[in-house]
């Protein structure tokens, strides 16, 4: 069993008067893709935001590479090697693709300081970014914006990448492009934690899975086990992966 790079134990999160997470427990094995699944409103996005310190856990423990993250500000969480791609993508629409990438690279102040070898690798994953390098990001298509959001997260090596619903609203060809890119990251031993509603994508990428409901993790296991058990899919998600072939 691969050792976990990230562990959540009894994590509770309150947002104002609302108690959103109710003791979340799961682990993310290093070098694998963990899918965080569940119905809308189950607490998946809140979990990612709590890991990043955008919302602070009110109880429980979050440990990354054995070190406690609780109470750390978001920039310090990021400096430890965790990247986050929110559902809203988090790109700067008034800036060019190039400027977005320079801002995301912690060690670069201008294009000449970008890691050219890594940039060529990213262009290999997302060729459209080379084509639109000098275009304002706001003029990209939805799929191209998502590619830029992911490219920003991987412009420098990261130990863990959290991605919230990367396939939402995208055409099947773009989704396949993302699957290819994420599989390449996995081959390079980058750990991914993905919130996803597209079950084909979940099945294609996932090694392990945690299913949430009402702010709690109600199932942990392998993605293969869930993909092969339609009764489990129906019970946990109200949907069948087989229906989305």
Coordinates of C-alpha atoms in Angstrom, one line a residue:
X1 CA 0.0 0.0 0.0
X2 CA 1.4 3.4 -1.0
X3 CA 2.0 5.7 1.9
X4 CA -0.2 8.8 2.1
X5 CA 1.1 12.2 1.2
X6 CA -2.1 13.8 2.6
X7 CA -4.2 12.8 5.5
X8 CA -7.4 14.3 6.9
X9 CA -8.6 13.1 10.3
X10 CA -11.9 14.2 11.9
X11 CA -11.9 17.5 9.9
X12 CA -14.8 19.9 10.7
X13 CA -15.3 23.2 8.9
X14 CA -17.7 25.9 9.8
X15 CA -18.5 28.8 7.4
X16 CA -20.3 31.4 9.5
X17 CA -23.2 29.8 11.2
X18 CA -23.1 26.8 8.8
X19 CA -21.4 23.5 9.8
X20 CA -20.3 22.1 6.4
X21 CA -17.8 19.3 7.1
X22 CA -18.6 16.9 9.8
X23 CA -15.5 14.9 10.6
X24 CA -13.9 14.2 7.2
X25 CA -11.5 11.2 7.2
X26 CA -9.5 10.0 4.2
X27 CA -5.9 9.7 2.9
X28 CA -4.4 10.5 -0.5
X29 CA -1.7 7.9 -1.5
X30 CA 1.5 9.4 -2.8
X31 CA 2.0 9.3 -6.6
X32 CA -1.6 8.2 -7.3
X33 CA -4.9 9.9 -8.4
X34 CA -7.6 10.1 -5.7
X35 CA -11.1 11.0 -6.8
X36 CA -13.3 12.8 -4.4
X37 CA -16.9 12.1 -5.5
X38 CA -20.4 12.8 -4.2
X39 CA -23.7 14.5 -4.9
X40 CA -23.9 18.3 -5.3
X41 CA -23.5 19.9 -1.9
X42 CA -21.8 17.0 -0.3
X43 CA -18.8 19.1 0.9
X44 CA -16.2 18.2 -1.8
X45 CA -15.2 21.8 -2.7
X46 CA -15.2 22.8 0.9
X47 CA -12.8 20.0 1.6
X48 CA -10.3 21.3 -1.0
X49 CA -10.6 24.8 0.2
X50 CA -10.1 23.7 3.8
X51 CA -6.9 21.8 2.8
X52 CA -5.6 25.0 1.1
X53 CA -6.4 27.1 4.2
X54 CA -8.9 29.2 2.3
X55 CA -11.3 28.1 5.1
X56 CA -9.8 27.0 8.4
X57 CA -10.8 23.6 9.9
X58 CA -12.6 24.2 13.2
X59 CA -11.7 20.7 14.5
X60 CA -9.5 17.7 13.3
X61 CA -6.2 17.5 11.6
X62 CA -4.8 17.9 8.1
X63 CA -1.3 16.5 7.6
X64 CA 0.8 16.9 4.4
X65 CA 4.0 14.8 4.2
X66 CA 3.7 14.3 7.9
X67 CA 3.4 18.0 8.8
X68 CA 0.3 19.6 10.2
X69 CA -1.3 22.2 7.9
X70 CA -4.0 23.4 10.3
X71 CA -3.9 27.2 10.8
X72 CA -1.4 27.9 8.0
X73 CA -2.3 30.8 5.6
X74 CA -2.9 29.7 2.0
X75 CA 0.4 31.1 0.6
X76 CA 2.3 29.0 3.1
X77 CA 0.3 25.9 2.2
X78 CA 1.2 26.5 -1.4
X79 CA 4.9 27.0 -0.6
X80 CA 4.9 23.5 0.8
X81 CA 4.3 22.1 -2.7
X82 CA 0.5 22.0 -3.0
X83 CA -1.2 23.6 -6.1
X84 CA -4.9 24.3 -6.3
X85 CA -7.1 24.7 -9.4
X86 CA -10.6 26.0 -8.2
X87 CA -13.8 25.3 -10.1
X88 CA -13.7 28.9 -11.3
X89 CA -10.2 28.2 -12.7
X90 CA -8.5 31.2 -11.0
X91 CA -6.9 32.7 -14.1
X92 CA -6.4 36.4 -14.7
X93 CA -8.6 37.1 -17.7
X94 CA -7.2 40.6 -18.4
X95 CA -3.6 39.2 -18.7
X96 CA -2.1 37.2 -21.5
X97 CA -1.5 33.5 -21.3
X98 CA 2.2 34.3 -21.0
X99 CA 1.6 36.7 -18.1
X100 CA -0.6 34.2 -16.3
X101 CA 2.2 31.6 -16.5
X102 CA 4.9 34.1 -15.3
X103 CA 2.7 35.0 -12.3
X104 CA 2.2 31.3 -11.4
X105 CA 5.9 30.6 -11.5
X106 CA 7.2 31.5 -8.0
X107 CA 10.8 31.7 -9.3
X108 CA 10.2 33.8 -12.4
X109 CA 9.7 37.5 -12.7
X110 CA 9.5 37.5 -16.5
X111 CA 9.3 35.1 -19.4
X112 CA 13.0 34.7 -19.7
X113 CA 13.1 33.2 -16.2
X114 CA 10.6 30.4 -16.9
X115 CA 11.9 26.9 -17.1
X116 CA 12.0 26.5 -20.9
X117 CA 12.2 22.7 -20.7
X118 CA 9.2 22.4 -18.5
X119 CA 7.3 25.0 -20.6
X120 CA 7.9 22.9 -23.7
X121 CA 6.6 19.9 -21.8
X122 CA 3.4 21.9 -20.9
X123 CA 3.0 22.9 -24.6
X124 CA 3.2 19.3 -25.5
X125 CA 0.3 18.6 -23.2
X126 CA -1.7 21.7 -24.2
X127 CA -0.6 22.9 -27.7
X128 CA -3.3 25.6 -27.7
X129 CA -1.3 27.5 -25.1
X130 CA 1.6 28.0 -27.4
X131 CA -0.7 29.2 -30.2
X132 CA -2.5 31.7 -27.9
X133 CA 0.6 32.6 -25.8
X134 CA 0.1 36.4 -26.3
X135 CA -3.7 36.4 -26.3
X136 CA -5.6 37.7 -23.3
X137 CA -6.8 34.7 -21.2
X138 CA -10.3 36.1 -21.2
X139 CA -10.6 35.5 -24.9
X140 CA -9.8 31.8 -24.7
X141 CA -12.5 29.1 -25.0
X142 CA -13.7 27.4 -21.9
X143 CA -11.6 24.4 -22.6
X144 CA -8.5 26.5 -23.3
X145 CA -9.1 28.4 -20.0
X146 CA -9.1 25.1 -18.1
X147 CA -5.9 24.0 -19.8
X148 CA -4.3 27.3 -18.7
X149 CA -5.6 26.8 -15.2
X150 CA -4.0 23.4 -15.0
X151 CA -0.8 24.7 -16.8
X152 CA -0.4 27.4 -14.1
X153 CA -0.7 24.7 -11.4
X154 CA 2.1 22.6 -13.0
X155 CA 4.4 25.3 -14.3
X156 CA 6.7 24.3 -11.5
X157 CA 7.0 20.8 -10.0
X158 CA 4.4 20.3 -7.3
X159 CA 4.0 17.4 -4.9
X160 CA 0.2 17.5 -4.8
X161 CA -2.3 19.1 -7.1
X162 CA -6.0 19.7 -6.0
X163 CA -8.4 20.2 -8.9
X164 CA -12.1 21.0 -8.5
X165 CA -14.3 19.7 -11.4
X166 CA -11.9 20.1 -14.3
X167 CA -14.2 18.7 -16.9
X168 CA -17.3 20.8 -16.0
X169 CA -18.9 22.1 -19.2
X170 CA -16.2 20.9 -21.5
X171 CA -16.5 19.1 -24.8
X172 CA -15.5 15.4 -24.9
X173 CA -12.4 16.0 -26.9
X174 CA -11.1 18.5 -24.3
X175 CA -11.9 16.1 -21.5
X176 CA -9.8 13.5 -23.2
X177 CA -7.0 16.0 -23.5
X178 CA -7.2 16.6 -19.8
X179 CA -7.2 12.8 -19.1
X180 CA -4.1 12.4 -21.1
X181 CA -2.4 15.3 -19.3
X182 CA -3.3 14.0 -15.9
X183 CA -2.1 10.5 -16.7
X184 CA 1.2 12.0 -17.8
X185 CA 1.4 13.8 -14.4
X186 CA 0.7 10.5 -12.7
X187 CA 3.5 8.8 -14.7
X188 CA 5.8 11.5 -13.3
X189 CA 4.7 10.6 -9.7
X190 CA 2.7 13.8 -9.2
X191 CA -0.1 13.2 -6.7
X192 CA -3.6 14.4 -7.7
X193 CA -6.8 14.9 -5.7
X194 CA -9.7 15.6 -8.1
X195 CA -13.3 16.5 -7.4
X196 CA -15.2 15.3 -10.4
X197 CA -18.8 14.7 -11.6
X198 CA -17.8 13.1 -15.0
X199 CA -17.8 9.4 -14.1
X200 CA -16.0 8.3 -17.2
X201 CA -13.2 10.6 -16.3
X202 CA -13.2 9.4 -12.7
X203 CA -13.0 5.8 -13.9
X204 CA -10.2 6.5 -16.4
X205 CA -8.0 8.4 -13.9
X206 CA -8.8 7.2 -10.4
X207 CA -6.7 4.9 -8.4
X208 CA -8.5 5.4 -5.1
X209 CA -11.8 7.1 -4.3
X210 CA -13.5 8.8 -1.4
X211 CA -17.2 9.4 -1.6
X212 CA -18.8 12.2 0.4
X213 CA -22.3 12.8 1.5
X214 CA -23.6 15.5 3.8
X215 CA -20.2 16.7 4.9
X216 CA -18.8 13.2 5.7
X217 CA -16.8 10.5 3.8
X218 CA -19.2 7.6 3.5
X219 CA -16.9 5.3 1.4
X220 CA -13.2 4.8 0.8
X221 CA -11.7 2.3 -1.5
X222 CA -10.3 1.7 -5.0
X223 CA -11.8 3.3 -8.1
X224 CA -11.9 0.0 -9.8
X225 CA -14.0 -1.5 -7.1
X226 CA -16.6 1.3 -7.4
X227 CA -16.5 1.2 -11.2
X228 CA -17.3 -2.5 -11.2
X229 CA -20.1 -2.4 -8.7
X230 CA -23.3 -0.7 -10.0
X231 CA -25.2 -1.3 -6.8
X232 CA -22.5 0.5 -4.9
X233 CA -22.6 3.4 -7.4
X234 CA -26.4 3.7 -7.0
X235 CA -26.3 3.5 -3.2
X236 CA -23.4 6.0 -2.8
X237 CA -24.0 8.4 -5.8
X238 CA -27.5 7.8 -7.1
X239 CA -26.0 7.1 -10.5
X240 CA -24.4 4.3 -12.4
X241 CA -21.0 4.6 -14.0
X242 CA -22.2 2.1 -16.5
X243 CA -24.9 4.5 -17.6
X244 CA -22.2 7.0 -18.6
X245 CA -20.2 4.7 -20.9

